[in-house]
Structures are given as structure tokens and as C-alpha cells.
XYZ file of C-alpha atoms in Angstrom:
271
model
C 197.306 -65.441 226.770
C 197.770 -68.398 224.421
C 195.343 -71.261 224.705
C 194.850 -74.893 223.866
C 191.400 -76.222 222.721
C 190.563 -79.848 223.353
C 187.114 -81.523 223.361
C 185.609 -78.054 222.700
C 187.241 -76.820 225.922
C 189.697 -73.884 225.765
C 192.306 -73.709 228.433
C 195.096 -71.127 228.948
C 198.610 -72.349 228.219
C 199.576 -71.222 231.719
C 197.604 -71.899 234.855
C 198.371 -71.772 238.569
C 199.481 -74.856 240.610
C 198.454 -74.921 244.161
C 201.084 -77.365 245.689
C 202.557 -75.722 248.774
C 199.405 -73.506 249.139
C 198.391 -74.040 252.708
C 201.164 -76.278 253.574
C 203.049 -79.205 252.033
C 201.749 -82.756 253.038
C 200.075 -81.378 256.043
C 198.135 -78.152 256.759
C 200.290 -75.122 257.899
C 197.932 -72.433 258.966
C 200.751 -69.972 259.430
C 200.863 -69.958 255.519
C 197.218 -69.010 255.067
C 197.634 -65.330 254.699
C 200.462 -65.741 252.289
C 198.693 -68.436 250.395
C 195.466 -66.431 250.007
C 197.443 -63.444 248.845
C 199.131 -65.485 246.162
C 195.915 -66.982 245.058
C 194.102 -63.625 244.957
C 196.955 -62.015 243.111
C 196.728 -64.799 240.544
C 193.110 -64.256 240.007
C 193.566 -60.531 239.677
C 196.414 -61.066 237.107
C 194.061 -63.125 234.978
C 194.781 -66.849 235.726
C 191.718 -68.974 234.988
C 192.917 -72.459 235.599
C 193.806 -73.472 239.198
C 195.214 -77.067 239.950
C 195.002 -78.472 243.420
C 194.675 -82.004 245.087
C 193.300 -83.707 248.193
C 196.991 -84.534 248.962
C 198.005 -80.972 248.972
C 198.348 -79.829 252.662
C 195.879 -82.787 253.428
C 193.053 -80.989 251.777
C 193.759 -77.456 253.142
C 194.948 -76.301 249.704
C 191.439 -77.071 248.276
C 189.897 -75.032 251.118
C 191.998 -72.113 250.339
C 191.448 -72.298 246.606
C 187.864 -72.359 247.182
C 187.908 -69.417 249.521
C 189.936 -67.363 246.980
C 187.528 -68.127 244.246
C 184.561 -67.213 246.276
C 186.048 -63.950 247.304
C 186.999 -62.962 243.778
C 185.092 -61.081 241.112
C 185.298 -64.123 238.887
C 182.191 -66.195 238.110
C 182.715 -69.867 238.845
C 181.927 -70.747 235.205
C 184.752 -68.504 234.058
C 187.216 -70.591 235.951
C 188.597 -74.151 235.438
C 189.286 -76.011 238.656
C 191.302 -79.266 238.785
C 191.771 -81.490 241.742
C 193.006 -85.066 242.204
C 192.315 -88.293 244.146
C 195.327 -89.966 245.964
C 196.506 -93.550 245.118
C 195.204 -94.770 248.496
C 191.601 -93.769 247.531
C 191.285 -95.632 244.254
C 188.637 -98.295 245.239
C 185.143 -97.604 244.104
C 183.566 -96.259 247.226
C 186.830 -94.453 248.250
C 186.845 -92.533 244.884
C 183.240 -91.309 245.470
C 183.961 -90.341 249.092
C 187.187 -88.607 248.060
C 185.453 -86.491 245.437
C 182.573 -85.529 247.795
C 185.300 -84.457 250.434
C 187.144 -82.387 247.794
C 183.814 -80.750 246.741
C 182.944 -80.012 250.334
C 186.439 -78.417 251.042
C 186.274 -76.376 247.799
C 182.520 -75.545 248.581
C 181.809 -76.145 244.894
C 179.131 -78.255 243.248
C 181.499 -79.731 240.637
C 185.106 -79.547 239.620
C 186.073 -79.167 235.964
C 188.873 -81.866 235.947
C 189.393 -84.824 238.284
C 192.695 -86.638 238.143
C 194.190 -89.850 239.523
C 197.142 -88.212 241.212
C 199.603 -91.215 240.987
C 199.315 -94.822 239.863
C 198.772 -97.120 242.726
C 200.343 -100.440 243.468
C 197.798 -103.331 242.874
C 195.041 -100.946 241.830
C 192.139 -102.367 239.853
C 191.559 -99.562 237.455
C 188.379 -101.074 236.195
C 186.895 -100.369 239.683
C 188.485 -96.982 239.949
C 187.150 -95.840 236.539
C 183.692 -97.361 237.265
C 183.524 -94.733 240.026
C 185.062 -91.888 237.997
C 182.708 -92.610 235.164
C 179.770 -92.308 237.694
C 181.091 -88.960 238.933
C 181.264 -87.775 235.339
C 177.735 -88.910 234.610
C 176.359 -87.345 237.824
C 178.034 -84.002 236.899
C 180.262 -83.858 239.853
C 183.211 -83.832 237.623
C 183.244 -82.411 234.025
C 186.312 -84.224 232.698
C 188.515 -87.009 233.744
C 192.273 -87.392 233.565
C 195.441 -88.943 235.062
C 198.779 -87.763 236.419
C 202.229 -89.526 236.417
C 200.883 -92.255 234.105
C 203.325 -93.933 231.788
C 202.295 -94.899 228.260
C 200.886 -98.299 229.138
C 198.761 -96.931 231.962
C 197.543 -93.961 229.870
C 196.217 -96.349 227.209
C 194.506 -98.414 229.683
C 192.841 -95.257 231.162
C 191.610 -94.270 227.777
C 190.019 -97.726 227.330
C 188.240 -97.559 230.727
C 187.012 -94.010 230.649
C 183.488 -93.414 229.176
C 184.585 -89.842 228.336
C 187.812 -88.862 226.598
C 190.779 -88.692 228.917
C 191.419 -84.934 229.056
C 195.026 -84.761 230.339
C 198.084 -86.485 231.656
C 199.820 -84.274 234.251
C 203.411 -85.049 234.343
C 206.816 -83.363 235.065
C 208.228 -81.513 232.085
C 210.886 -78.827 231.787
C 214.082 -77.840 230.007
C 215.893 -80.150 232.433
C 213.318 -82.959 232.610
C 212.247 -84.760 229.304
C 211.395 -88.050 230.792
C 207.861 -88.054 229.520
C 209.181 -87.131 226.085
C 211.579 -90.061 226.224
C 209.026 -92.563 227.298
C 206.635 -91.621 224.316
C 203.845 -89.923 226.420
C 204.137 -86.497 224.875
C 203.918 -87.794 221.294
C 201.066 -90.049 222.234
C 199.166 -87.142 223.871
C 199.674 -84.987 220.822
C 198.547 -87.609 218.405
C 195.470 -88.557 220.405
C 194.091 -85.172 221.389
C 195.133 -85.332 225.018
C 196.378 -82.432 226.859
C 199.919 -82.805 228.286
C 199.916 -80.768 231.541
C 203.532 -79.951 232.676
C 204.196 -79.634 236.377
C 207.553 -78.473 237.763
C 208.080 -76.494 234.522
C 210.941 -74.464 235.886
C 212.439 -77.437 237.841
C 211.455 -75.747 241.167
C 213.787 -72.796 240.326
C 216.945 -74.969 239.698
C 217.714 -73.588 236.258
C 219.864 -70.785 237.278
C 223.136 -72.253 235.833
C 221.703 -72.668 232.310
C 223.747 -70.484 230.031
C 221.549 -71.011 226.951
C 218.511 -69.772 228.996
C 220.501 -66.802 230.272
C 221.378 -65.793 226.635
C 217.895 -66.114 225.323
C 216.493 -64.299 228.320
C 218.674 -61.300 227.737
C 217.426 -61.155 224.101
C 213.867 -60.990 225.260
C 214.528 -58.740 228.313
C 212.896 -61.639 230.276
C 213.873 -63.807 233.200
C 215.266 -67.391 232.612
C 212.123 -68.792 234.150
C 209.896 -66.929 231.742
C 211.883 -68.396 228.887
C 211.817 -71.839 230.433
C 208.042 -71.440 230.510
C 207.741 -70.166 226.970
C 209.712 -73.170 225.783
C 207.426 -75.558 227.668
C 204.259 -74.116 226.128
C 205.860 -73.866 222.653
C 204.949 -77.598 222.352
C 201.489 -78.307 220.829
C 199.019 -79.728 223.275
C 201.088 -78.655 226.277
C 199.961 -76.473 229.107
C 201.673 -75.852 232.434
C 200.810 -74.930 236.006
C 203.612 -72.984 237.695
C 203.415 -71.984 241.217
C 204.931 -69.086 243.190
C 204.189 -67.113 246.416
C 206.124 -64.163 244.844
C 203.686 -61.723 243.471
C 206.045 -60.383 240.833
C 206.872 -63.973 239.781
C 203.198 -64.845 239.591
C 202.661 -61.934 237.078
C 205.873 -62.830 235.238
C 204.831 -66.473 234.960
C 201.467 -65.411 233.521
C 203.147 -63.007 231.043
C 205.470 -65.684 229.749
C 202.792 -66.972 227.547
C 203.328 -63.813 225.389
C 206.948 -64.423 224.691
C 207.507 -65.567 221.064
C 210.723 -67.663 220.882
C 212.352 -68.015 217.511
C 212.714 -71.385 215.794
C 216.559 -71.079 216.366
C 215.835 -70.455 220.143
C 213.577 -73.339 220.534
C 215.962 -75.588 218.809
C 218.846 -74.476 221.060
C 216.723 -75.292 224.220
C 215.615 -78.532 222.587
C 219.306 -79.587 222.586
C 219.868 -78.826 226.236
């Protein structure tokens, strides 16, 4: 597995995203067995970074991630757990309460990374970061970050955070370069901020890409593995694909070992 090291923390290039684990915007307990099987498989394969949010299945995703971790052979300190606070909980007291609720659902004493999930309308980020900084000082969260922040908001977050902003988690794939075009990727690379790509295979919508198909054949790989290999070929970029399919979970993890040639990367850059 390839890694990125930032602020003395080393993270695998490919982690496991827990969106749809336990349901979508509300809990779906009919998915519990399938969700736990996926999480346990990911842990067995070797994933060490798990990304969830209070918004995912209205907190049930956090509960299942915590259950899978407790039932695994992995020690807590061997794993990196990320969760997120929703835009409706960005006032000072709400941030503190949201984090406590996430820790309760995860049944953990701390999370490694706590993100603002989305920018909120009319949010006073000075107030939000006053709470986030307290959580970091108190050891409830090890690192702070943001998600879906444009360049202006990312710069503001850096100014308000007492600790270095660890990441900006945004959509990024062969078919979505919006956070390249708006300057966020370059800014992250220049300022030692991880750029965490979600939806790295565009939710499986890449099947008609002929360039991906050609490169995949050359590597005896799937087009989704090539898409992931391209995403993580960028410096300071990690990604968090999700799948319920046990074979895809393994293949996603193994995509980190694919070495694309300079020419292949350039071809995909031009897509």
C-alpha cells in the first residue's frame, strides 16, 4: 500500500468510505448484516482508514463502523477513524454535542480526524472553530479538517484552526476535476494539506471510458482500479472508495499497487 505522510501522520493512499453503510440519509437495519460484512472484509484485507459521518444513515453508519472495529483483531491505535459534523450543527454548543454523540455511537474515546462536512449558510466559522479547537485541545479529536470547502473557505479555516488543517475532502475522479479547476488541489499540495478524494470512480459511471478500458487491459486490471490508481498518482491525494462487493473491496485496496506509466497518466489527464 502506498502512503502519504502529513504532520508526522502516515495514511494509506486508499481508505474505506462508509457512505451507504447502514442506510443512506436514514438507518436501514435490513442492511446491517451486509454492511458489517463489508466493513469486516475491509479490515481483514488491510484497510486502516475508515471515513464516516453523523449524517450517514443518521449516525447508524458510525455505530456499525465502531462495532466492526471492536470485533476485529486490529488495535484502535492501528486505525485512523474520520467522522464529520453536519452543517446544521456548526454553532459552538452544537459542535461539542455532535462530537460527543459521534463518539458515543462509535464507542470510542477519540476520533483521529473530525471534519466540517459541508459549508453552511450564514455560519460563523469563528464560533465553529472555537468549538473544534477545544475538542482538539481536549483530545476528543486528533486532527481537524473540512469537506467540500472552496479555496476561500479553506484559507479561512486555516486561519481559524489552532492546529494545521489536515485535509479537505472533496469529489475528484477522472470525470470530475472541479476541485482542480477551482485551485483547491494545487493549494493543498503547496500547503501540506491532504486532498481526500470521494466518489473516485464516479459511483461506477466510468464504464464507457475507452481510455480507461485500454489501460486496464494493459495492466490486467479493472477500469475502476485504473481510475483509483490515477487519482492516487497525484501527490498529497488519498481516496476513500466504498463497496459492498467483497471482491471490489479487495480490488480497490490492491489498486494502490498499480504503477501507471507517465504516458498513461497523461492520457487520463486529458480525459
